[in-house]
CSV table of C-alpha atoms and ligand atoms in Angstrom, one decimal:
chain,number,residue,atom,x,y,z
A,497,UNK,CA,8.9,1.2,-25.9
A,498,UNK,CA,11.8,0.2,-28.0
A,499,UNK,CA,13.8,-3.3,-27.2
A,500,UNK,CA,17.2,-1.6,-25.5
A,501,UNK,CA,14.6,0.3,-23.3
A,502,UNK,CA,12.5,-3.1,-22.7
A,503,UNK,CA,15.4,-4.9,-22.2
A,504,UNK,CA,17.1,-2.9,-19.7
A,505,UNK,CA,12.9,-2.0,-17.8
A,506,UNK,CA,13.1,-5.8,-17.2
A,507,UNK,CA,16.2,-6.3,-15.8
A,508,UNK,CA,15.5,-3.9,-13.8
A,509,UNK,CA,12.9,-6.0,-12.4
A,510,UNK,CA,15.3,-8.7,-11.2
A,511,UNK,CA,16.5,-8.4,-7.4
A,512,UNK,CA,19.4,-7.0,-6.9
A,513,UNK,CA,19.5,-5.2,-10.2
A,514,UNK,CA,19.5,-1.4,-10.1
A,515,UNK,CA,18.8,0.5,-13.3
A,516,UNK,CA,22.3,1.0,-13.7
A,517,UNK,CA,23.0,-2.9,-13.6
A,518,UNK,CA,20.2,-3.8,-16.1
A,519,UNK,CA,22.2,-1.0,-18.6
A,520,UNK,CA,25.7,-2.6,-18.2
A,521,UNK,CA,23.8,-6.1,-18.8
A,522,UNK,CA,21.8,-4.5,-21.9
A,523,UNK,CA,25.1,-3.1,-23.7
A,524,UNK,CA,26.7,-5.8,-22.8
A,525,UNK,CA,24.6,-8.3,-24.6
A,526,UNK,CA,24.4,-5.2,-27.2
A,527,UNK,CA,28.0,-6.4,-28.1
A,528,UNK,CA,28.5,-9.3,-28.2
A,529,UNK,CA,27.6,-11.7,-31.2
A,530,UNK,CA,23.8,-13.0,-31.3
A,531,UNK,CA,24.4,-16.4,-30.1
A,532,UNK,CA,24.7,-15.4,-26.2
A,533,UNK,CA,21.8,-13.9,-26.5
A,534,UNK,CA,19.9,-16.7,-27.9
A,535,UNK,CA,21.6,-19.0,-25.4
A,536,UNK,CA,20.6,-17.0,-22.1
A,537,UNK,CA,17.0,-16.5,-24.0
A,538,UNK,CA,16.7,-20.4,-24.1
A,539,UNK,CA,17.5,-21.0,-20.7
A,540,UNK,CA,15.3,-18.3,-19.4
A,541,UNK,CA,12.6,-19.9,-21.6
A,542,UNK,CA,14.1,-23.5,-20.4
A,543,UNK,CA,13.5,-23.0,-16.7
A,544,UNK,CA,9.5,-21.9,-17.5
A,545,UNK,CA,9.0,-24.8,-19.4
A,546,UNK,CA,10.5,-27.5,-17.6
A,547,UNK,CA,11.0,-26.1,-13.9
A,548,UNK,CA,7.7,-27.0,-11.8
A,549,UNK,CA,6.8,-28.0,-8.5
A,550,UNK,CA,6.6,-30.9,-6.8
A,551,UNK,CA,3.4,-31.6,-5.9
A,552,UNK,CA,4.5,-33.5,-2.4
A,553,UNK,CA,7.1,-31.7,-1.5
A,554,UNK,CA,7.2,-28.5,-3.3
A,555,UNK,CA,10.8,-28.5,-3.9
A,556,UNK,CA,11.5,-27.4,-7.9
A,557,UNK,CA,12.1,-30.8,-10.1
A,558,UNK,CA,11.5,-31.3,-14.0
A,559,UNK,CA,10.2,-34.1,-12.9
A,560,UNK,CA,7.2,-34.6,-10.9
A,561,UNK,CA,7.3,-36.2,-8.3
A,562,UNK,CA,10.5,-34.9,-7.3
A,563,UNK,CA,13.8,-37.3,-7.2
A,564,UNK,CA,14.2,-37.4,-3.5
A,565,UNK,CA,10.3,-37.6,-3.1
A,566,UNK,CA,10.4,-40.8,-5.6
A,567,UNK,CA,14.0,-42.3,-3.9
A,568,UNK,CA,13.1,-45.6,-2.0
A,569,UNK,CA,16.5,-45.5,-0.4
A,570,UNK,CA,15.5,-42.1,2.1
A,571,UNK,CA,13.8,-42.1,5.2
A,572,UNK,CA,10.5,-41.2,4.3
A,573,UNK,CA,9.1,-41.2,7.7
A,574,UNK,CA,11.4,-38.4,8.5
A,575,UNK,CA,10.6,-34.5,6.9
A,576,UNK,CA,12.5,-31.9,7.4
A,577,UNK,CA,10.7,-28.5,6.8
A,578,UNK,CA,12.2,-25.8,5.1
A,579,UNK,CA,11.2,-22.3,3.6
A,580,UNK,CA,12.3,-22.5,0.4
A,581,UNK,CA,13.7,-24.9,-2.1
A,582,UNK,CA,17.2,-23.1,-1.7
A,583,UNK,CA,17.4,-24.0,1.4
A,584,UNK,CA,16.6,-27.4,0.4
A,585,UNK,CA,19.4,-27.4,-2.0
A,586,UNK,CA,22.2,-26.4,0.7
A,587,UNK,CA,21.7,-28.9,3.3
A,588,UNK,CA,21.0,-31.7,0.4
A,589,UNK,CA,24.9,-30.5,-0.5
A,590,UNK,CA,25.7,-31.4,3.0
A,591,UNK,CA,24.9,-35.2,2.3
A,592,UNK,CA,24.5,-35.7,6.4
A,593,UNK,CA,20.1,-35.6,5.9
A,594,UNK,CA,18.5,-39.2,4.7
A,595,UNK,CA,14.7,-38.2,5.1
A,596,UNK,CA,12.4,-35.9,2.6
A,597,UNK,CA,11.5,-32.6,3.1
A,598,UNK,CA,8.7,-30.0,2.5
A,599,UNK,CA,8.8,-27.1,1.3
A,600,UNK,CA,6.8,-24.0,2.9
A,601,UNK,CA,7.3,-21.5,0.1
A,602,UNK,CA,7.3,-18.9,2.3
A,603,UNK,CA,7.4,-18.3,6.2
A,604,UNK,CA,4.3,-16.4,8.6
A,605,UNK,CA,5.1,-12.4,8.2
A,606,UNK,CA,3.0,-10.0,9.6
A,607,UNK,CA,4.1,-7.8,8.2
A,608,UNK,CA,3.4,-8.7,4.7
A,609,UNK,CA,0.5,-10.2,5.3
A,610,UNK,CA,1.8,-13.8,5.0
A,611,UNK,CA,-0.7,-16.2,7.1
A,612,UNK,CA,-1.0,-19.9,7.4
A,613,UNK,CA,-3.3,-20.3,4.4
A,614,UNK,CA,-0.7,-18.8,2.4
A,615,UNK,CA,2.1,-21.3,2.9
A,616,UNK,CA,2.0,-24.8,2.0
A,617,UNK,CA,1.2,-26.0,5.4
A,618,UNK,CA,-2.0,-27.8,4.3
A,619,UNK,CA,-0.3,-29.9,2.5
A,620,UNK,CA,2.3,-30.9,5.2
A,621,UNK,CA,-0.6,-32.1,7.5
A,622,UNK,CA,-1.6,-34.3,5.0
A,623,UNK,CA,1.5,-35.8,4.6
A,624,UNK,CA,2.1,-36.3,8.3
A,625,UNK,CA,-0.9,-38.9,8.0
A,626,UNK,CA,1.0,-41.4,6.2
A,627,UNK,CA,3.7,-42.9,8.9
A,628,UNK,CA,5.4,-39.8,9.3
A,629,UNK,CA,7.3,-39.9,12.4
A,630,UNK,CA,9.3,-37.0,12.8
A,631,UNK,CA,9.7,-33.6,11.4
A,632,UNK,CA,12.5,-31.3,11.6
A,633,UNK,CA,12.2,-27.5,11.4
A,634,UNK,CA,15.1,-25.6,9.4
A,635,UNK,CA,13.4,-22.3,9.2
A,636,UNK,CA,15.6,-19.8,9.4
A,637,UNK,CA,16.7,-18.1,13.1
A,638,UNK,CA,14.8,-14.9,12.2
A,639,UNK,CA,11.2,-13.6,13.9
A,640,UNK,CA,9.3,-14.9,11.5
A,641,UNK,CA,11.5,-17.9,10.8
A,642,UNK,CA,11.2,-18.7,14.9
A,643,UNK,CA,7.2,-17.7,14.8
A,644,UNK,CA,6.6,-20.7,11.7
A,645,UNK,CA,8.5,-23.3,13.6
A,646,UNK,CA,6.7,-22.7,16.7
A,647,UNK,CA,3.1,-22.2,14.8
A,648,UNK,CA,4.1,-25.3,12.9
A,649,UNK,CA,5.3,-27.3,16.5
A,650,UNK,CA,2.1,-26.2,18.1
A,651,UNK,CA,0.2,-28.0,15.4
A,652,UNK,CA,2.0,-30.7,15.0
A,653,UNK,CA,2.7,-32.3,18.4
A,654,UNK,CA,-0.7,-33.1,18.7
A,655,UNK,CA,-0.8,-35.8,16.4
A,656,UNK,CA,2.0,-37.4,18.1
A,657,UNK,CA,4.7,-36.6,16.3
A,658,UNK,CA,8.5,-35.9,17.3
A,659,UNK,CA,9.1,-32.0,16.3
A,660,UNK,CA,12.7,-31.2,16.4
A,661,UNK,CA,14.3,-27.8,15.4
A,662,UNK,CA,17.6,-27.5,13.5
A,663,UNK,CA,19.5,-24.4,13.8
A,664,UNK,CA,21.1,-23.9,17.3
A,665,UNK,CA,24.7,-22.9,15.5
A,666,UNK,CA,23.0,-20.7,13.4
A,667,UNK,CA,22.8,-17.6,15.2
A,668,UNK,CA,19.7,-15.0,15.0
A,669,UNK,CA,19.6,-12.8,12.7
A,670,UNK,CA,21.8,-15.1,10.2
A,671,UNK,CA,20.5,-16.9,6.8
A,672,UNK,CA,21.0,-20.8,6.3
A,673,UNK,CA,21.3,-20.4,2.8
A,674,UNK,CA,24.4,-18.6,3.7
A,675,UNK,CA,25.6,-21.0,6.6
A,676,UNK,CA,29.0,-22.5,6.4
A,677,UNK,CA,29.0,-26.3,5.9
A,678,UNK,CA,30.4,-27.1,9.3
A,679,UNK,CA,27.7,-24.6,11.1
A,680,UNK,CA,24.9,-26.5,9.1
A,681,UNK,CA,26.1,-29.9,9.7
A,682,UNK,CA,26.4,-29.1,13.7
A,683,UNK,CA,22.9,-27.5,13.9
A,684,UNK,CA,21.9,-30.6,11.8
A,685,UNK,CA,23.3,-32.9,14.3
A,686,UNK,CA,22.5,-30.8,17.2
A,687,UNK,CA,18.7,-30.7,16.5
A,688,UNK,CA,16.8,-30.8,19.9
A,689,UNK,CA,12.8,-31.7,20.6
A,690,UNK,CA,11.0,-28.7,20.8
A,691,UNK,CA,9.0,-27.7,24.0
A,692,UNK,CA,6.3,-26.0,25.3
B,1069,UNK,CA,30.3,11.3,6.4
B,1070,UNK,CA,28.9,12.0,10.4
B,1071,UNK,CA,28.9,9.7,13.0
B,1072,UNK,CA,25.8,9.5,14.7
B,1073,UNK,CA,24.5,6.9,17.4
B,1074,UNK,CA,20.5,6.8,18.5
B,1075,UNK,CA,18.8,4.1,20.4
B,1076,UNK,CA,15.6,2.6,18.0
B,1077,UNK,CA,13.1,0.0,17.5
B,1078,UNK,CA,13.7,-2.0,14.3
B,1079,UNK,CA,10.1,-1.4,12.6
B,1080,UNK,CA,11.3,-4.1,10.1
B,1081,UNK,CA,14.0,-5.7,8.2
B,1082,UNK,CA,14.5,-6.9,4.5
B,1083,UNK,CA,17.4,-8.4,2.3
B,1084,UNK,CA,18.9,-6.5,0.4
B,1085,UNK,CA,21.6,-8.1,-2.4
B,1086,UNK,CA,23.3,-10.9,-1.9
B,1087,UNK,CA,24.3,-10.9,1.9
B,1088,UNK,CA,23.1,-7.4,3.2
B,1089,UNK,CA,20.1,-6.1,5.0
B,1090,UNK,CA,18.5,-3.3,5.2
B,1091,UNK,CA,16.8,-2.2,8.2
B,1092,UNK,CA,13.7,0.4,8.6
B,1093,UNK,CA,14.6,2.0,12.4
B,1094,UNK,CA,12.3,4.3,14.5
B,1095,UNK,CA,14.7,6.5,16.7
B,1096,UNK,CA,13.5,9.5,18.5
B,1097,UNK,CA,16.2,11.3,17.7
B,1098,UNK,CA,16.1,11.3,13.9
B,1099,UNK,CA,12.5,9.7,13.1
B,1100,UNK,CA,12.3,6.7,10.7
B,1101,UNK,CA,16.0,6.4,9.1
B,1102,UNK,CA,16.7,3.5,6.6
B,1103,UNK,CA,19.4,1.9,7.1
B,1104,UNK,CA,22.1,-0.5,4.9
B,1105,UNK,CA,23.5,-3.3,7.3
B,1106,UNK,CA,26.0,-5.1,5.1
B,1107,UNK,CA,26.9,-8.3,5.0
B,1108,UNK,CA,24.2,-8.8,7.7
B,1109,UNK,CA,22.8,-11.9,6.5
B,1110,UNK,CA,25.6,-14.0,6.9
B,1111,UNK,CA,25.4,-16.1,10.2
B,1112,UNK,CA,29.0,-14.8,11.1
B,1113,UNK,CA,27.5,-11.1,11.0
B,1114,UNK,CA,28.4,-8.5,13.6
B,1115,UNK,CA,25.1,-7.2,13.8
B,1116,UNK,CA,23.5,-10.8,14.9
B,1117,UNK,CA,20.5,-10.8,16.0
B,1118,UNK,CA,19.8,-7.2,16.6
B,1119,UNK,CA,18.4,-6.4,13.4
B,1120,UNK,CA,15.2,-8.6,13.7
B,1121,UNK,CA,12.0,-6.6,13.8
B,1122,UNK,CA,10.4,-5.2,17.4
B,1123,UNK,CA,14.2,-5.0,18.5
B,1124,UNK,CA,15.1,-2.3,20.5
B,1125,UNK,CA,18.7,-1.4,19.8
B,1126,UNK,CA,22.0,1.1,20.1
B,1127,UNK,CA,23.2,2.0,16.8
B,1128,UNK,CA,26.4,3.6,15.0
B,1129,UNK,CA,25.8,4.7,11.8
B,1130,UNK,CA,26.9,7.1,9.3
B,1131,UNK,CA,24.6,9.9,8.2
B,1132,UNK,CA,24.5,10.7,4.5
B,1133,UNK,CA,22.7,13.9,3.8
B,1134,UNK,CA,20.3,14.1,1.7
B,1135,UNK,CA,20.1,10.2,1.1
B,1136,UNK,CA,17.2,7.7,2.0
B,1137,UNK,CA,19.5,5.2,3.6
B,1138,UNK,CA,22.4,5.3,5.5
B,1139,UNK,CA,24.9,3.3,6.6
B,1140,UNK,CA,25.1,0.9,9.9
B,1141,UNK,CA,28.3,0.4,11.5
B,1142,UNK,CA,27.4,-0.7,14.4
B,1143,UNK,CA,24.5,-2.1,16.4
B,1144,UNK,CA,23.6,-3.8,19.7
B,1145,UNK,CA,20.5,-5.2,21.6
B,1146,UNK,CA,19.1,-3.3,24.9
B,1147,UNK,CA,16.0,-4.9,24.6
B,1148,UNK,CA,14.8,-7.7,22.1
B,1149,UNK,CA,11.0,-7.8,23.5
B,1150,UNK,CA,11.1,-11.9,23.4
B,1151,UNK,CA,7.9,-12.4,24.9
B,1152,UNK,CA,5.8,-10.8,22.5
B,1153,UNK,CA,7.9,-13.0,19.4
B,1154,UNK,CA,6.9,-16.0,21.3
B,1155,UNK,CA,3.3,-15.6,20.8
B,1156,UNK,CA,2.2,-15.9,17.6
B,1157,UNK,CA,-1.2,-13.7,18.4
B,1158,UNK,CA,1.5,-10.8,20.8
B,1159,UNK,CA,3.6,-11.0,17.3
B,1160,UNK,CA,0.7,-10.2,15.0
B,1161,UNK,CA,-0.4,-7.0,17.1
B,1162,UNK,CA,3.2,-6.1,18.1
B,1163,UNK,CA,3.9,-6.1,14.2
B,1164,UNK,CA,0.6,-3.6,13.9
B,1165,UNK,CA,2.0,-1.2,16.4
B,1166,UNK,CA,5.3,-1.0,14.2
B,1167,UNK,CA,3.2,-0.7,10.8
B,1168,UNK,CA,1.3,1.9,12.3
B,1169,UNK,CA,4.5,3.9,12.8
B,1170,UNK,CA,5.8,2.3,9.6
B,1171,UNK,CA,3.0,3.7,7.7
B,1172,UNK,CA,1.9,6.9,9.3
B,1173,UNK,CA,5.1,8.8,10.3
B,1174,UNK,CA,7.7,10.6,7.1
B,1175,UNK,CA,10.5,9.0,6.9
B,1176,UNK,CA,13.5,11.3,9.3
B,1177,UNK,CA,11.1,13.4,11.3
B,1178,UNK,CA,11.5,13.2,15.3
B,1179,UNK,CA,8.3,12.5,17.2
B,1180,UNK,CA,10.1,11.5,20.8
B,1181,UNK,CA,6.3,10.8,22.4
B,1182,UNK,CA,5.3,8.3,19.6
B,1183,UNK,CA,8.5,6.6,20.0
B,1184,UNK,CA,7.9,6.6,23.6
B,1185,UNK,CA,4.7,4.6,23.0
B,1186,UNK,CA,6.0,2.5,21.0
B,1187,UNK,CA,8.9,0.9,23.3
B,1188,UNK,CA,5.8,1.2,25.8
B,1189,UNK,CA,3.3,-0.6,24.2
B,1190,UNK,CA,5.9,-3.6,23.2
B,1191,UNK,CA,7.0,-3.9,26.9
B,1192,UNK,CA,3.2,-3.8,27.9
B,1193,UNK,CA,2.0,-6.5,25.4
B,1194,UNK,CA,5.0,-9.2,26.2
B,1195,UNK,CA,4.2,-8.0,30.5
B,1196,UNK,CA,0.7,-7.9,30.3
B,1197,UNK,CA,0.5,-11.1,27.7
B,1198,UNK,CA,-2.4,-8.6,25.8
B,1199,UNK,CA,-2.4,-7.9,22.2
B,1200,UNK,CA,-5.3,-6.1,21.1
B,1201,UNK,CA,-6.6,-3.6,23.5
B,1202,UNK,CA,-3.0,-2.7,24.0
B,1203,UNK,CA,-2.6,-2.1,20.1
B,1204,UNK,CA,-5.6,-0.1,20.3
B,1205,UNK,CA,-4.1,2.1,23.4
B,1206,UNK,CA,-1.2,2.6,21.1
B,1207,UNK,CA,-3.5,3.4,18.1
B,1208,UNK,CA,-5.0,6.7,20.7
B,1209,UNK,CA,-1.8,7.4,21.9
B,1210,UNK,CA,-0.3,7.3,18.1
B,1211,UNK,CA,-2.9,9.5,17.2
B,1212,UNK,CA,-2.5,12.5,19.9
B,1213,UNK,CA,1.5,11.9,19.2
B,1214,UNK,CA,1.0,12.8,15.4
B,1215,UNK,CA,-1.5,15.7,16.2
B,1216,UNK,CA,-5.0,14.3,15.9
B,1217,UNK,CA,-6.1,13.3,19.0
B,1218,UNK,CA,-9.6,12.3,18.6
B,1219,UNK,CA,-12.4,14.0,21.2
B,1220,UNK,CA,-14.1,11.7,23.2
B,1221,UNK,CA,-15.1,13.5,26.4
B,1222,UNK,CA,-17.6,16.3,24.3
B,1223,UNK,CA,-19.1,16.1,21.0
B,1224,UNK,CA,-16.3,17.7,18.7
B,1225,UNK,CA,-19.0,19.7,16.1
B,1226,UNK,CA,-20.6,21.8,18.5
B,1227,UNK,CA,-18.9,21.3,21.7
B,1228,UNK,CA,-21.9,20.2,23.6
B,1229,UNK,CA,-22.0,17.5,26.4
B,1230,UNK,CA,-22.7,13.8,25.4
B,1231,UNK,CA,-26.2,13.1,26.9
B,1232,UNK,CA,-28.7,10.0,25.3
B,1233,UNK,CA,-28.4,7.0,24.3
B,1234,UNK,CA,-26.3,6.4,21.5
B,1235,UNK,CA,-23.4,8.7,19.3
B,1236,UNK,CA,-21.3,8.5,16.3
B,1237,UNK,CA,-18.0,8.7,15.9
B,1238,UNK,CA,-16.7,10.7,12.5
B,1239,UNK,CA,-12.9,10.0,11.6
B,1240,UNK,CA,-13.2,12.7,9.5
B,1241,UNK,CA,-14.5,15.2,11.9
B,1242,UNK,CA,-12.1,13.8,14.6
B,1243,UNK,CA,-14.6,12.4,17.6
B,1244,UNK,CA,-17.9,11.4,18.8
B,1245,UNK,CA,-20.9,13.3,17.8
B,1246,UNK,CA,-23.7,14.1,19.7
B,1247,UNK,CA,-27.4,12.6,19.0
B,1248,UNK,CA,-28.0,16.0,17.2
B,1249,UNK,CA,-25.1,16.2,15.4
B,1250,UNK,CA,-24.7,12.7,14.5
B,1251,UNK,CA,-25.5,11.5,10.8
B,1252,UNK,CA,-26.4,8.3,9.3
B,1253,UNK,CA,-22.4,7.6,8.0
B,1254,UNK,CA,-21.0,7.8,11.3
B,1255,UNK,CA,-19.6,4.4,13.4
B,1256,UNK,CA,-22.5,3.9,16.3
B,1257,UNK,CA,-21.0,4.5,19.6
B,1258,UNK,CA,-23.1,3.8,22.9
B,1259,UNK,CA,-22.2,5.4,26.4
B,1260,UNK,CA,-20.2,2.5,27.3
B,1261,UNK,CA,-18.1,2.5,24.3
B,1262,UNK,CA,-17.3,6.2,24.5
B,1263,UNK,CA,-16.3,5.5,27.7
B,1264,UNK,CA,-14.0,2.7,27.0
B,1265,UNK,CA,-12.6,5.1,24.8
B,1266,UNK,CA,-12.2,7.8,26.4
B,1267,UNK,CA,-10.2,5.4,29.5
B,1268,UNK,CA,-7.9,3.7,26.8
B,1269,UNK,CA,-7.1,7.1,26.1
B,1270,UNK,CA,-6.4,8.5,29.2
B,1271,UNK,CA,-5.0,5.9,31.2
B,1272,UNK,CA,-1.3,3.9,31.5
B,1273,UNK,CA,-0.9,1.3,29.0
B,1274,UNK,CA,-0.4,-1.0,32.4
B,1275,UNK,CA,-4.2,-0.1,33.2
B,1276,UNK,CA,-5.4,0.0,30.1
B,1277,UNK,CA,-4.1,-3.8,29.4
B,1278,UNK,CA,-6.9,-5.1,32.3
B,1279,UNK,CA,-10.1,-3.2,30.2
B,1280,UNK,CA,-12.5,-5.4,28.7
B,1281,UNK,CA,-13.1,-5.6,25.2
B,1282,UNK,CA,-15.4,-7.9,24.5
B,1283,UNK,CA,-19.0,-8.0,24.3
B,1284,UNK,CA,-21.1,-5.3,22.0
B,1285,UNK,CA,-18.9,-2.5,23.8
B,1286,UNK,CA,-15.6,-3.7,22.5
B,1287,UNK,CA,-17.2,-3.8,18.9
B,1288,UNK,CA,-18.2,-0.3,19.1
B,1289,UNK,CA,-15.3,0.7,20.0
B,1290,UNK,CA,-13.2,-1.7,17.7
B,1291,UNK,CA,-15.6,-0.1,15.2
B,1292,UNK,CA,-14.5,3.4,15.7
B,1293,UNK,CA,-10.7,2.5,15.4
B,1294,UNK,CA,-10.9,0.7,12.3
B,1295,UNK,CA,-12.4,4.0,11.0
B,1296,UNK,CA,-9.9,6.1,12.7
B,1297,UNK,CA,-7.0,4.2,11.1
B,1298,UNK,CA,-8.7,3.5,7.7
B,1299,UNK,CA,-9.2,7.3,7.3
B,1300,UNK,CA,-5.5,8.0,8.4
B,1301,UNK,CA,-4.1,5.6,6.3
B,1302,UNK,CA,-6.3,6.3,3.2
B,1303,UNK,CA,-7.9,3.2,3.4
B,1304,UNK,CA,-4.9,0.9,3.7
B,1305,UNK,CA,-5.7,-1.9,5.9
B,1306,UNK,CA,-2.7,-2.9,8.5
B,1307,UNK,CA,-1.1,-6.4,6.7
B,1308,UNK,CA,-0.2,-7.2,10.5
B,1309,UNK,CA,-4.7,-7.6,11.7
B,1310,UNK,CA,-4.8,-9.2,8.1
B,1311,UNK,CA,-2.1,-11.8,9.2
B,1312,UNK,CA,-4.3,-12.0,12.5
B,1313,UNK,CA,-7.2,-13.2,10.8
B,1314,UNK,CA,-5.4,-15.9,8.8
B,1315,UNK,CA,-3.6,-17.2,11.5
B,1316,UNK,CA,-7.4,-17.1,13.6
B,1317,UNK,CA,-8.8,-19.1,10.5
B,1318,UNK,CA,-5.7,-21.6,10.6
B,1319,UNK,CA,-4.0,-23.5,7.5
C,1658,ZN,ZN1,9.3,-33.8,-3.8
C,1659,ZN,ZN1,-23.1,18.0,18.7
C-alpha cells in the first residue's frame, strides 16, 4: 500500500471519520510544509508513551498514581464512579466534587457482551475496603448506564456503605459528557441514596 | 424526501459523531430501518429518553430510498418496558430477544408476527418477572415467524409418530427424530423434553411463562435451542446469554 493510501486507511479508522474525511485530512497534511506533520506525529506518539492508567483509579495520568488519587487535600473516603475518564474530566471542570473517583472503563451491555468481569469493578471493591464511606454513581441516564449503577448499588450496600446516584437533571437518553454545567452541578448537588 | 410514521421497538442504540445517535428500529411496517437521531445525545434532546433500547415508540421519520439509514424527526414513548431494565437478569434475556431479531431478520423487510412477538415477549418478561423460558417462547415463535418452524409433534424425516424412550433433535433437518431416524449428532431429547417443547410452542407467552425448566428436562430442551439458534445464526452465539453468564459468575 503506498503512504497517501495508508494514511488516509487509518484515518479512516478514527470515529467519526468517514473515508471522505480521512482524504481532506490526508491532502491537507499533503500541503502543508513537513513540520505539522512531524508535530501531530509526536503528539500522537506522545500520548502512547506517556498516557497510562492509573492503577487505583483508572482515570488517564502521566503519572501514576494519578494527581487527584495522590492529593491529600480530597476526600478520600468519598468515590464517585464514573464510565469513563471523560466523564471524569467534566465534572472535575465543575470544581463542586472534593472526593476521588473510579473509573469503570466501560458500563454492563448486553448487547455487546460487556459483563462485570469486563469492567474495573474488581478493583472498586477493593478499594471500598480501605474507609471508604460513600460512593456516588455518575453513570450515564441510559439502559445500560441505569443497569451498572444498580448492579454496582446491589453490591455495594452490603458492605455498609452509603450509595448515592448523581444524575436526576440529566434526563434519559442524554450524555454527561455533554451536560451543561449548571445541569451537572444540580444533579451533583441533588444526588439521592439509592433504594431497593 | 417521504414522510413516514411507524410504531417500533428500539432493538438498539449507538453514538454516532459528536452529539448524534443512531438508532436500529424494528417496525412492522417497514422491518429493521436504521435510523440517524441528531443531536440526540445531548441532555436537552427532543428525542429524550425514547431512543434507549427495548423502547417501544411512535416515530416521524424521513424515508430515503435506497439508503441504509434514514432520518428521525420525531419520536415518542408508548411503552418503555421499565420492568424488564430494572432487572439486571430480565435485561440480559430482554436484550437476547432483540439480538435475535437484530441478527436474524434483513434489514427493511416487514414480518408483522415477529414484531408481534417481540412487543409480547418484552410485556411478558417485565409481567411475568421470567427471563429465560420466555426468551425461549420467543426463540419458537421467532422461528415459525421467519418460516422454519421446527416439528415437534411427529418426527420430521419420515413423518412417523414419536414412540420410545428417547429422540434427537436435528437443527438442520428442522425437528425431533424418531429412535429410527435419529443419529449419533443429533441433541438427545426425552418424551418430556419434546413435550416441553412442543407446549412452549403452542401456548400464550402468559402460560408459557409458568412451565418449568429446570431439572434434566429443561437441559434437553435448552439443548435443542442452543442448536436451533447456533445453526440459524451460523454459529454466532447471542452476546446478550454471553453477558448472562458473566453477570451469573460476578466481578
Ligand atoms: Zn487515580
Ligand atoms: Zn423417523
Amino acid at each position: 500500500m503506498d503512504a497517501l493510501e495508508r494514511l488516509i486507511s487509518e484515518f479512516a479508522k478514527l470515529p467519526g471519520i468517514g473515508r471522505k474525511t480521512a482524504q481532506r485530512l490526508t491532502f491537507f497534511l499533503l500541503k502543508e510544509d513537513g513540520e505539522r506533520a512531524s508535530s501531530l506525529a509526536e503528539a500522537i506518539l506522545a500520548l502512547k508513551e506517556r498516557i497510562r492508567y492509573c492503577s487505583v483509579c483508572f482515570n488517564i495520568t502521566e503519572e501514576d498514581p494519578c494527581p487527584i488519587c495522590r492529593d491529600p487535600r480530597r476526600d478520600h473516603s468519598t468515590i464517585c464512579v464514573v464510565e469513563e475518564s471523560g466523564d471524569l474530566m467534566v465534572i472535575e471542570r465543575l470544581g463542586v466534587y472534593k472526593g476521588v473517583y473510579h473509573v469503570l472503563g466501560g458500563v454492563l451491555s448486553p448487547l455487546d457482551g460487556v459483563g462485570p468481569e469486563d469492567l474495573h469493578i474488581r478493583e472498586l471493591l477493593e478499594r471500598l475496603k480501605e474507609g471508604v464511606r460513600e460512593v456516588i454513581l455518575a453513570t450515564n441516564p441510559t439502559v445500560e448506564g441505569e443497569a451498572t449503577a444498580l448492579y454496582l448499588s446491589r453490591l455495594i450496600r452490603p458492605l455498609g456503605i452509603r450509595v448515592s446516584q448523581i444524575a436526576r437533571g440529566i434526563p434519559m437518553g442524554g450524555d454527561i459528557e455533554l451536560a451543561d454545567e449548571i445541569t451537572l452541578t444540580r444533579a451533583f448537588e441533588g444526588r439521592r441514596e439509592v433504594e431497593g | 424526501m417521504p414522510i413516514r410514521r411507524t410504531e417500533g421497538i428500539v432493538l438498539r442504540s449507538y453514538p454516532f459523531r459528536d452529539t448524534s445517535k443512531i438508532v436500529v428500529l424494528y417496525s412492522p411496517k417497514f422491518g429493521k430501518l436504521g435510523l440517524l437521531a441528531k443531536g440526540a445525545r445531548r441532555p436537552k434532546s427532543i428525542f429524550g429518553g425514547s431512543l434507549e433500547p427495548i423502547t417501544y415508540v411512535k416515530v416521524t421519520f424521513y424515508r430515503r430510498e435506497n439508503r441504509e439509514l434514514h432520518t428521525l424527526s420525531q419520536a415518542e414513548v408508548v411503552e418503555p418496558f421499565r420492568e424488564v431494565k430494572e432487572d439486571i437478569d430480565l435485561l440480559g434475556y430482554a436484550s437476547a430477544a432483540c439480538e435475535l431479531v437484530l441478527k436474524l431478520t434483513p434489514p427493511e423487510s416487514p414480518n408483522p408476527s415477529l414484531f408481534r412477538s417481540l412487543s409480547h415477549v418484552l410485556r411478558e418478561m417485565g409481567r411475568r418477572r421470567k427471563g429465560e423460558v420466555l426468551l425461549w417462547w420467543f426463540e419458537l415463535r421467532a422461528a415459525e415467524a421467519l418460516g422454519y418452524r421446527p416439528e415437534f409433534g411427529r418426527c420430521v424425516l419420515c413423518g412417523g409418530p414419536l414412540e420410545g424412550a428417547s429422540f434427537g433433535f436435528s437443527a438442520e433437518a428442522g425437528g425431533v427424530l424418531c429412535p429410527r431416524c435419529a443419529s449419533d449428532g443429533d441433541v438427545p431429547l426425552s418424551p418430556g423434553a419434546v413435550r416441553l417443547l412442543l407446549r412452549l410452542q403452542t401456548l400464550p407467552a402468559s402460560r408459557a411463562a409458568r412451565l418449568s425448566i429446570s431439572g434434566p428436562t429443561g437441559e434437553q430442551a435448552r439443548g435443542a435451542l442452543r442448536a436451533l439458534l447456533s445453526y440459524r445464526t451460523e454459529k454466532k452465539e447471542l452476546r446478550a446469554l454471553d453477558f448472562l453468564h458473566k453477570v451469573a459468575h460476578g466481578p
